[in-house]
Short mmCIF file of C-alpha atoms and ligand atoms in Angstrom, two decimals:
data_model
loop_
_atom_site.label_atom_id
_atom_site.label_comp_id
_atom_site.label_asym_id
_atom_site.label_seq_id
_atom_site.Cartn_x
_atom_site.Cartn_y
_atom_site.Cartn_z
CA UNK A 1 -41.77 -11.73 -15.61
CA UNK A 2 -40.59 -11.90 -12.12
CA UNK A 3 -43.10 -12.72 -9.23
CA UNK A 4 -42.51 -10.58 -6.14
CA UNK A 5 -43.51 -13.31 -3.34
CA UNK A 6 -41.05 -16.24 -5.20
CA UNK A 7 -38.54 -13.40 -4.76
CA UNK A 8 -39.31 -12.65 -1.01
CA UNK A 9 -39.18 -16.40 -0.94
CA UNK A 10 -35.71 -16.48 -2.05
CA UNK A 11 -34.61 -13.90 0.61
CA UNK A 12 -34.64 -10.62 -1.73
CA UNK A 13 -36.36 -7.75 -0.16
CA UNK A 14 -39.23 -6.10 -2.58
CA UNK A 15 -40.49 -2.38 -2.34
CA UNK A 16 -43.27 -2.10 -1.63
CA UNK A 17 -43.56 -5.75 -0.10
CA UNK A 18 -45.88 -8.21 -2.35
CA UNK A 19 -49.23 -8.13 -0.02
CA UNK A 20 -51.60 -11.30 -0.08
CA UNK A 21 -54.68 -11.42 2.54
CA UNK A 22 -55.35 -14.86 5.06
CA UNK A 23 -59.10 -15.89 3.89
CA UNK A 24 -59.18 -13.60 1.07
CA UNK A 25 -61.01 -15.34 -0.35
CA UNK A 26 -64.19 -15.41 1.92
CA UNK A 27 -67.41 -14.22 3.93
CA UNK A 28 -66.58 -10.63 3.60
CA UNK A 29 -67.15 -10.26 -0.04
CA UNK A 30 -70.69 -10.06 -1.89
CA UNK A 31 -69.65 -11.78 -4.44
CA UNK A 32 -68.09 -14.96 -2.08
CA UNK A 33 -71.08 -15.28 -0.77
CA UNK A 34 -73.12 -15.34 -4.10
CA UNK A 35 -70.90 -18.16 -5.03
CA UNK A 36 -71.18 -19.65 -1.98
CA UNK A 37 -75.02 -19.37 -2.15
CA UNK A 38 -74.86 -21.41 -4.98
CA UNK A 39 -72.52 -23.88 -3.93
CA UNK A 40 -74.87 -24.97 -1.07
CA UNK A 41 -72.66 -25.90 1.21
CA UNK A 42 -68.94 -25.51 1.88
CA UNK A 43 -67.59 -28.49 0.70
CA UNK A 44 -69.28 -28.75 -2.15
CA UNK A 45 -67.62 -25.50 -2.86
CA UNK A 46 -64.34 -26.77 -2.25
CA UNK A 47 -64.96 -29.69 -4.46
CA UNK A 48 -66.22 -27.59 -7.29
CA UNK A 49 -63.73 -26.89 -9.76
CA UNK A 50 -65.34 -24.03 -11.62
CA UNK A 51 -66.93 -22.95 -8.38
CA UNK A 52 -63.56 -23.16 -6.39
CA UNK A 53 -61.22 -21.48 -9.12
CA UNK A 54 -64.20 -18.80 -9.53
CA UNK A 55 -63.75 -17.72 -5.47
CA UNK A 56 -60.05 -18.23 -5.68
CA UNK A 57 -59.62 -15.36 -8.55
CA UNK A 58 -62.22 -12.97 -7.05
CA UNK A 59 -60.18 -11.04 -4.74
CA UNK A 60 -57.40 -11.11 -7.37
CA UNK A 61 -59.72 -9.18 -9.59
CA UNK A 62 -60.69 -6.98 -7.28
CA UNK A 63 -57.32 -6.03 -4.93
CA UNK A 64 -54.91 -7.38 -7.76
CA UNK A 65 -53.23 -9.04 -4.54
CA UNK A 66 -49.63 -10.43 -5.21
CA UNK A 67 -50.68 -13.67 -4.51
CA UNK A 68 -53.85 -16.27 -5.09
CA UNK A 69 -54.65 -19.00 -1.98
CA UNK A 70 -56.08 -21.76 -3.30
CA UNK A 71 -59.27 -22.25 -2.30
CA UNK A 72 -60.35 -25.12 -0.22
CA UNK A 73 -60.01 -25.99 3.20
CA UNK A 74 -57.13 -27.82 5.74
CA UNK A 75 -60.22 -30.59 6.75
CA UNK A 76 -60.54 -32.26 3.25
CA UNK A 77 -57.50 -34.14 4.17
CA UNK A 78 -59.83 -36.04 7.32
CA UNK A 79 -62.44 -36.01 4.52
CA UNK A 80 -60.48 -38.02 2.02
CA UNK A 81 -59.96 -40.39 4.87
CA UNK A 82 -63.00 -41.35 5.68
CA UNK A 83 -64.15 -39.00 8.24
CA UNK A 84 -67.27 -37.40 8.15
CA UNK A 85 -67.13 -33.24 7.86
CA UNK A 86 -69.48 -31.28 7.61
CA UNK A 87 -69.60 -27.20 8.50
CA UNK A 88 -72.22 -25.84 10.44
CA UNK A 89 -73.20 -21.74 8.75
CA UNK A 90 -71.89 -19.48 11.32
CA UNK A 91 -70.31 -22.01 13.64
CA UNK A 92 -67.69 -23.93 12.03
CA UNK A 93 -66.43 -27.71 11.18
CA UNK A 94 -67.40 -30.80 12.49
CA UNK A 95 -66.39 -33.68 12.09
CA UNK A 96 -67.74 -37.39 13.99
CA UNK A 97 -64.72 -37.42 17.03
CA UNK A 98 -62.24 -39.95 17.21
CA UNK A 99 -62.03 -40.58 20.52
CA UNK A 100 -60.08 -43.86 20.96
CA UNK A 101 -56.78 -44.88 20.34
CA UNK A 102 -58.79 -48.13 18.30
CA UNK A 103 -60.80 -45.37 16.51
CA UNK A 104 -57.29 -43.86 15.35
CA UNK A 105 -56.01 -47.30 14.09
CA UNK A 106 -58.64 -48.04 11.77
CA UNK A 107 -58.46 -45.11 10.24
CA UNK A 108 -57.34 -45.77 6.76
CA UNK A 109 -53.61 -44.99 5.95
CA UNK A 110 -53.84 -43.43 2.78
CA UNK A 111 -56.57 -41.07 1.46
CA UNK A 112 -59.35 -41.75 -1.09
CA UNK A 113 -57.53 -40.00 -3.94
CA UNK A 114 -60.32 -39.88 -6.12
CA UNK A 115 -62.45 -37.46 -3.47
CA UNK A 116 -59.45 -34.77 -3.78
CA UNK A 117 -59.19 -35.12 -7.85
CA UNK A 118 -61.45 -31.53 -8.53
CA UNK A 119 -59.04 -30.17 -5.80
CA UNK A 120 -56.13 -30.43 -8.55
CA UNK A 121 -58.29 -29.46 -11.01
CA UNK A 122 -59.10 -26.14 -9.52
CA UNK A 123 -55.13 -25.60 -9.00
CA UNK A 124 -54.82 -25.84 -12.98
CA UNK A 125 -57.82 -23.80 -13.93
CA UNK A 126 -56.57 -20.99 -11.16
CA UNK A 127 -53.33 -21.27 -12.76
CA UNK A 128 -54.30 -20.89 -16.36
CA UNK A 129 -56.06 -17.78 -15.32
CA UNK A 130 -53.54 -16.19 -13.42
CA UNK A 131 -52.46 -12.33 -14.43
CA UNK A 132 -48.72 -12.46 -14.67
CA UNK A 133 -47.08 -11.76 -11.29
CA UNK A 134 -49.55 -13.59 -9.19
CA UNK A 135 -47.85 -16.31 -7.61
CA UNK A 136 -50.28 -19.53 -6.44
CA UNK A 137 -50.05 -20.87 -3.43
CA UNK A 138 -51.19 -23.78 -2.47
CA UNK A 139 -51.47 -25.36 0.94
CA UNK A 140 -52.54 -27.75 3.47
CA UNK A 141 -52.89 -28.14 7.65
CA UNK A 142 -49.81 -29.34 9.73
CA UNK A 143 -50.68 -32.77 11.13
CA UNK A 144 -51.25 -31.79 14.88
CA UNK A 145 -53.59 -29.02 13.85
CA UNK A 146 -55.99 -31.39 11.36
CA UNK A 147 -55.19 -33.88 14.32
CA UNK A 148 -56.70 -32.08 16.97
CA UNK A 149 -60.08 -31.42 14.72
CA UNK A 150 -60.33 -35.18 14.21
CA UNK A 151 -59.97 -35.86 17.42
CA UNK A 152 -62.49 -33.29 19.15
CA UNK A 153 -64.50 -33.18 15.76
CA UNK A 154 -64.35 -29.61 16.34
CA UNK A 155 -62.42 -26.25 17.07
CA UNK A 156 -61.54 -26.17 20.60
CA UNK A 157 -60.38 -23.37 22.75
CA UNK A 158 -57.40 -25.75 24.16
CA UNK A 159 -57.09 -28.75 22.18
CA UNK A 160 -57.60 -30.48 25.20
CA UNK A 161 -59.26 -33.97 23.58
CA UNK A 162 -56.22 -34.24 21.61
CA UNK A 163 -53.46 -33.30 24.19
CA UNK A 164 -55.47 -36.61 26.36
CA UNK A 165 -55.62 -38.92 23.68
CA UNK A 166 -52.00 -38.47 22.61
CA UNK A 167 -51.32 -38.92 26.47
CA UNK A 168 -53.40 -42.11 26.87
CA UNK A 169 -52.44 -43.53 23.46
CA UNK A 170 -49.02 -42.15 22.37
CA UNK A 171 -48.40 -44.87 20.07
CA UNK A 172 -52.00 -44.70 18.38
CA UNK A 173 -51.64 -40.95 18.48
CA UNK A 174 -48.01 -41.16 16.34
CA UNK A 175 -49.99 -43.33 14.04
CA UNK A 176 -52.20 -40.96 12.74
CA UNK A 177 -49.94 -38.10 12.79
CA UNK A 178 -47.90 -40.05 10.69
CA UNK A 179 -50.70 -41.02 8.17
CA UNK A 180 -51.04 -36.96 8.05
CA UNK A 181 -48.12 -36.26 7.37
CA UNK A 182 -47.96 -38.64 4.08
CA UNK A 183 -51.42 -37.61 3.35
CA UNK A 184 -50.00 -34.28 3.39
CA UNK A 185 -46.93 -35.13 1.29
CA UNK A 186 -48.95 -36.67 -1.58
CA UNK A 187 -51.61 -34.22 -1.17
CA UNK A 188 -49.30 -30.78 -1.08
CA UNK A 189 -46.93 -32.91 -4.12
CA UNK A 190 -50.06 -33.00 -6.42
CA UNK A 191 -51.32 -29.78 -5.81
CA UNK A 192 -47.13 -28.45 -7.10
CA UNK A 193 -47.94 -30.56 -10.15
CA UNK A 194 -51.19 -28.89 -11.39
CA UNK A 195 -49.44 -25.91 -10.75
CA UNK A 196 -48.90 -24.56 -7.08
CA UNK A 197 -45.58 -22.24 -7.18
CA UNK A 198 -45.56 -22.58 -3.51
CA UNK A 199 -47.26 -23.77 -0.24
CA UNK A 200 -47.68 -22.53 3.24
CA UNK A 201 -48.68 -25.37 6.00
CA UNK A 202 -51.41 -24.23 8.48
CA UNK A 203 -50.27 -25.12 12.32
CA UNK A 204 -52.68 -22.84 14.14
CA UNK A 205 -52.73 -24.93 17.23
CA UNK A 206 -48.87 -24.71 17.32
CA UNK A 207 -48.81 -22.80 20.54
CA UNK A 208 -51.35 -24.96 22.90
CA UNK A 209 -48.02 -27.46 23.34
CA UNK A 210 -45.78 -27.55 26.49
CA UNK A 211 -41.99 -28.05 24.79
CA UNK A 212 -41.53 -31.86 24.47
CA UNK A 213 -45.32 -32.26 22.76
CA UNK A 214 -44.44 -29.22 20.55
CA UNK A 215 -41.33 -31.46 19.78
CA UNK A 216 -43.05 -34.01 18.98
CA UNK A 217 -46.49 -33.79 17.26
CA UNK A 218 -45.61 -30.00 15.81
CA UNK A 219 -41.61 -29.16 14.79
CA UNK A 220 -40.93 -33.40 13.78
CA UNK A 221 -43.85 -34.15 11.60
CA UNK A 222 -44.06 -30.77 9.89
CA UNK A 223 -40.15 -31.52 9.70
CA UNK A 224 -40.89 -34.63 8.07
CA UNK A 225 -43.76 -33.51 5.78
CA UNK A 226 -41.29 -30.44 4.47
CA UNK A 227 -38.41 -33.46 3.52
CA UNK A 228 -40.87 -35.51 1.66
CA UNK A 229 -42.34 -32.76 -0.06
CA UNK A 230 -38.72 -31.72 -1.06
CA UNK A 231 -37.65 -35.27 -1.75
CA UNK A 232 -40.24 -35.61 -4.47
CA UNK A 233 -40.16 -31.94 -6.17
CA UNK A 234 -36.50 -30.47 -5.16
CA UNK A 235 -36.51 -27.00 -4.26
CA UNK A 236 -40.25 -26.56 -3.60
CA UNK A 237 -40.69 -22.86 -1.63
CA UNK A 238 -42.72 -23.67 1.69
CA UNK A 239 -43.76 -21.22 4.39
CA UNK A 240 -44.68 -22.40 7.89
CA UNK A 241 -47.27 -20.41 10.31
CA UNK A 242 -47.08 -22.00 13.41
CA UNK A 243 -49.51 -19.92 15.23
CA UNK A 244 -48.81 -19.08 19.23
CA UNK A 245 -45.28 -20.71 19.03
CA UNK A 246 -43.69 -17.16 19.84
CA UNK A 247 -40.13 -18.27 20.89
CA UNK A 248 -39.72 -21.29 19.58
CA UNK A 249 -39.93 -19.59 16.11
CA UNK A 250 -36.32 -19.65 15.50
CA UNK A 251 -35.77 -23.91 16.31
CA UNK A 252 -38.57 -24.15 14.06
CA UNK A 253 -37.34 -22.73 11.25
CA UNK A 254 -33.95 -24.41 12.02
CA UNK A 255 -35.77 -27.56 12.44
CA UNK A 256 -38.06 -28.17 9.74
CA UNK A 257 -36.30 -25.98 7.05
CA UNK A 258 -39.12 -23.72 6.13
CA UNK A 259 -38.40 -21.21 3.49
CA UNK A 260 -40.32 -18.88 5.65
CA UNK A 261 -42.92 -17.99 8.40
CA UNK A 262 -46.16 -16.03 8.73
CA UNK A 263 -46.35 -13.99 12.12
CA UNK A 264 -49.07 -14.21 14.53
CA UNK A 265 -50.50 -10.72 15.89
CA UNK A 266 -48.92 -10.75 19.40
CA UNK A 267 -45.22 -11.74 18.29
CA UNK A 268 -42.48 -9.64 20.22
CA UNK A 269 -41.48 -7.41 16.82
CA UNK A 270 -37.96 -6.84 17.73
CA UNK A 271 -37.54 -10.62 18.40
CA UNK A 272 -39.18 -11.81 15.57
CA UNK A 273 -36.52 -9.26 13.10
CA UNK A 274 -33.51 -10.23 15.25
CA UNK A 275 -34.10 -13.91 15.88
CA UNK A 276 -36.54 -14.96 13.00
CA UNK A 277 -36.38 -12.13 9.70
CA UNK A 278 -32.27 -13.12 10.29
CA UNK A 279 -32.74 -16.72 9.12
CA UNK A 280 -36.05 -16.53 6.64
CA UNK A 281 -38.11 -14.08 5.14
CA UNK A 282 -41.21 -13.41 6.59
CA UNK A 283 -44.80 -12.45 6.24
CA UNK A 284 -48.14 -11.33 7.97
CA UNK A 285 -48.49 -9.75 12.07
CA UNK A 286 -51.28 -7.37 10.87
CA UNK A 287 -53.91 -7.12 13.33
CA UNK A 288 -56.98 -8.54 11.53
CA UNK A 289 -59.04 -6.59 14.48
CA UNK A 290 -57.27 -3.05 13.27
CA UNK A 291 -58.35 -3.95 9.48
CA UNK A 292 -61.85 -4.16 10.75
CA UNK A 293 -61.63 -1.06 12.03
CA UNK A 294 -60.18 1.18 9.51
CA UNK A 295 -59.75 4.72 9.24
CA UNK A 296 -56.58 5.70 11.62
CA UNK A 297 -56.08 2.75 13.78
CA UNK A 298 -55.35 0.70 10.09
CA UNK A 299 -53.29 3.18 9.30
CA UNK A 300 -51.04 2.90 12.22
CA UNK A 301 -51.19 -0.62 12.29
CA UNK A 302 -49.61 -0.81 9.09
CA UNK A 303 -47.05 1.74 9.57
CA UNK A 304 -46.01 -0.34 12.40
CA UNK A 305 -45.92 -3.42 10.95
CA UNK A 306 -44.05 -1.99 7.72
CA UNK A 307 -41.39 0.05 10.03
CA UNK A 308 -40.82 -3.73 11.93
CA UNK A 309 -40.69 -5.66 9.00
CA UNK A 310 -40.34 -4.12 5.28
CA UNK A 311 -36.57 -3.51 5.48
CA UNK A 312 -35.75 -7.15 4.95
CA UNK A 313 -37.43 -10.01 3.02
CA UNK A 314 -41.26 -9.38 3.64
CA UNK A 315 -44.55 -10.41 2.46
CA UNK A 316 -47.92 -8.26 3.83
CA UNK A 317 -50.41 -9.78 5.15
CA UNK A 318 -52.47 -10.39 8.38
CA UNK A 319 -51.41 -12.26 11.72
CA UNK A 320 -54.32 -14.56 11.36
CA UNK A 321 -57.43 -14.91 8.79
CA UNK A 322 -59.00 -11.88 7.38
CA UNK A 323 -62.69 -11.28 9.98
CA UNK A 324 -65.75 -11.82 8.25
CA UNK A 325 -67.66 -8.51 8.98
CA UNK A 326 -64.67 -6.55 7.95
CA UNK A 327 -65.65 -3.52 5.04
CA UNK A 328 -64.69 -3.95 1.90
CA UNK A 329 -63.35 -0.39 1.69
CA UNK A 330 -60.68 -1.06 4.63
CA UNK A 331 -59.12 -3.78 2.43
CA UNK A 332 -58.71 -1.33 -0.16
CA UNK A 333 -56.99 0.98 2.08
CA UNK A 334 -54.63 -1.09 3.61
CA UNK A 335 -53.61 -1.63 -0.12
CA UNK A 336 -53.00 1.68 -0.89
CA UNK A 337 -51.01 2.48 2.25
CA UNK A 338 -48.80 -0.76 1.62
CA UNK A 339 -48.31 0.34 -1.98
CA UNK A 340 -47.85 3.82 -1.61
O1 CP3 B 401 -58.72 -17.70 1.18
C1 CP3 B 401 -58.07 -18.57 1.80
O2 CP3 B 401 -57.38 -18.32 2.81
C2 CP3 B 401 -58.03 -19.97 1.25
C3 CP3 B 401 -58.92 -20.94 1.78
C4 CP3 B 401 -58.83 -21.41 3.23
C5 CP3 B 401 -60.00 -21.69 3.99
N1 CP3 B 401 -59.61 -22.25 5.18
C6 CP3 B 401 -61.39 -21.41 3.53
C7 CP3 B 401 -62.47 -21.36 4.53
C8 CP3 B 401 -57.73 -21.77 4.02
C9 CP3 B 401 -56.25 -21.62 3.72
C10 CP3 B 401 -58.24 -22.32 5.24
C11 CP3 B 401 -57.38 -22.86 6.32
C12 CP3 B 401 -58.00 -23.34 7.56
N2 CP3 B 401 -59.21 -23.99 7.71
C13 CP3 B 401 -57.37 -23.31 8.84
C14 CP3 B 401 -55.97 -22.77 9.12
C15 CP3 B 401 -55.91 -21.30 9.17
C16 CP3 B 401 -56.71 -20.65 10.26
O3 CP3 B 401 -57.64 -19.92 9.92
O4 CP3 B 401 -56.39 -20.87 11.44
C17 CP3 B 401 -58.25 -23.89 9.76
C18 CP3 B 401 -58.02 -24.05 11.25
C19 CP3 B 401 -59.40 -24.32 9.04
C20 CP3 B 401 -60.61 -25.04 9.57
C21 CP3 B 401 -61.82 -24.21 9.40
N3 CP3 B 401 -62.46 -24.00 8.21
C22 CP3 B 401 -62.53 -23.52 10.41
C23 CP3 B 401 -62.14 -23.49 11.88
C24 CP3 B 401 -63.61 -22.90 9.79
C25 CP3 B 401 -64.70 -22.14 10.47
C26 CP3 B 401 -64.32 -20.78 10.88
C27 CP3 B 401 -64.81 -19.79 9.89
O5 CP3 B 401 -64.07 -18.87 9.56
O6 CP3 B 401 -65.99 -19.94 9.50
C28 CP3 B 401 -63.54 -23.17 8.40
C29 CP3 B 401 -64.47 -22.68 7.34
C30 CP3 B 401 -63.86 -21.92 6.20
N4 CP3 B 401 -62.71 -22.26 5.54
C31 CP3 B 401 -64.40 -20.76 5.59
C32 CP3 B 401 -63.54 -20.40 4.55
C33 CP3 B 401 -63.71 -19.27 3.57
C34 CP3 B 401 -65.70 -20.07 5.97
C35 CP3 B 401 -66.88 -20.97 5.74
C36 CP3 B 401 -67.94 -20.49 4.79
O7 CP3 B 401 -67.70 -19.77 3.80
O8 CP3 B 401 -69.08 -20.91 5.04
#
């Protein structure tokens, strides 16, 4: 049977567009937080296969969404290298800062593969329980996002720790983006062999750089990370969302070869069809805030984003992460309007 999102992927348009959700797999579900209950804390949830696989179907079950995320998180990659992470209930990661270009260098080069084993197995159960047409994606952070958690040991509103130690220490600084991006390789390479049909790489900091940084620590490494990935398993489907990079879009694409790339909320719409949906499908640009608020305003919001987008290769789905207090019920009629 043929999957809708592998056929976005390969630049055919699909009516109605396949629809997957950013976080759908989260806080805004009873039965998410049941699990999660259980679990204890997040990573323990992430490292749990039955657990993980469990969360990663729900939403399938419930929205019969096109496609399944898998379910873990872009920080088990510091994890696996020694850091410690941790997430605070209600507040977010941390993780114990790297602040020095010393602390960067002895940093191990190559992650403890052992800690990111149930990760794989997850992938295989997920895939073995898959209704047919559900594509599984699989996925991990670009290196200067993971980068600037390490380095601040938190979210930041700026990434300003990690913008002063590349500064300071360029040459430490290219040394861990470069153990990131093989990380990243191995990591997204074994998650394709337990059974990942595709992957999309997380750069939510994307847009915080001035030109010649965005160069550098965002369009060459994810560049690089995309060729290895491709050099081991030929043909792999990959979708980038580099979040806040706006313009750029279009020497991103042509830079790092992306299959395809997820839209932010406040993209220009007629740029992004003329200058991005030209080269590579694309997917998301739904106002998470306008699902929260249902009723009309959803409505609206998804007529617009279907009139900008759904006459060329498109996949639904959010511009970023689906908000935690968002109903149920609003989910289920953003479906219905997509589908309709
Ligand atoms: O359903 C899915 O989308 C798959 C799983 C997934 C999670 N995080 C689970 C999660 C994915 C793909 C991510 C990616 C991720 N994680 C990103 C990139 C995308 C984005 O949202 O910008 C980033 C920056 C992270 C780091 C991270 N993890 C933060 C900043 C937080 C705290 C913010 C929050 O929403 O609480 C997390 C925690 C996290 N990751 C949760 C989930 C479901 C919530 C924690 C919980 O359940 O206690």
């Amino acid at each position: 049977m043929n999957k809708p999102l592998i056929d976005v992927l390969a630049g055919v348009r699909q009516a109605p567009p396949p629809v997957w959700m950013m976080r759908q797999a989260g806080r805004y579900l009873p039965e998410y937080r049941a699990v999660r209950d259980k679990a204890g804390s997040f990573l323990n949830l992430c490292f749990n296969p039955d657990m993980a696989a469990e969360v990663t179907l729900q939403p399938i079950r419930r929205f019969g969404f096109d496609a399944a995320i898998l379910f873990s998180d872009i920080l088990v990659i510091p994890h696996a290298l020694g850091q410690t992470v941790s997430f605070v209930e209600g507040e977010g990661p941390r993780l114990d800062p790297l602040t020095t270009g010393a602390a960067l260098k002895a940093l191990p080069r190559q992650c403890d593969d052992t800690i990111l084993q149930p990760i794989y197995e997850t992938v295989r159960r997920v895939k073995a329980e898959l209704p047919e047409g559900v594509t599984l994606i699989g996925f991990c952070g670009a290196p200067w996002t993971v980068a600037t958690y390490m380095v601040a040991g938190q979210g930041t509103p700026d990434q300003a720790p990690a913008k002063r130690l590349a500064a300071a220490d360029p040459e430490a600084f290219a040394g861990l983006i470069d153990t990131l991006v093989e990380a990243s390789a191995d990591y997204l390479v074994n998650q394709l062999d337990a059974g990942a049909e595709c992957l999309q790489i997380f750069d939510t900091w994307a847009g915080s750089l001035p030109p010649e940084d965005f160069e550098r620590w965002c369009v060459a490494p994810t560049a690089r990370l995309v060729k290895m990935v491709r050099a081991k398993r030929p043909g792999t489907r990959i979708i980038g969302f580099p979040r806040g990079a706006g313009r750029s879009i279009p020497h991103y694409v042509d830079a790092t070869g992306v299959d395809a790339v997820s839209l932010e909320t406040a993209i220009d719409r007629q740029f992004a069809r003329e200058q991005i949906q030209c080269r590579v499908p694309v997917q998301g640009n739904l106002d998470p805030e306008a699902l929260r608020t249902g009723g009309e305003t959803l409505d609206r919001a998804v007529d617009e984003v279907l009139a900008a987008f759904a006459g060329g290769p498109f996949i639904f789905n959010l511009g970023h992460g689906i908000l935690p207090d968002t109903p149920v019920e609003h989910v289920e009629r953003m479906l219905a309007r997509v589908r309709r």
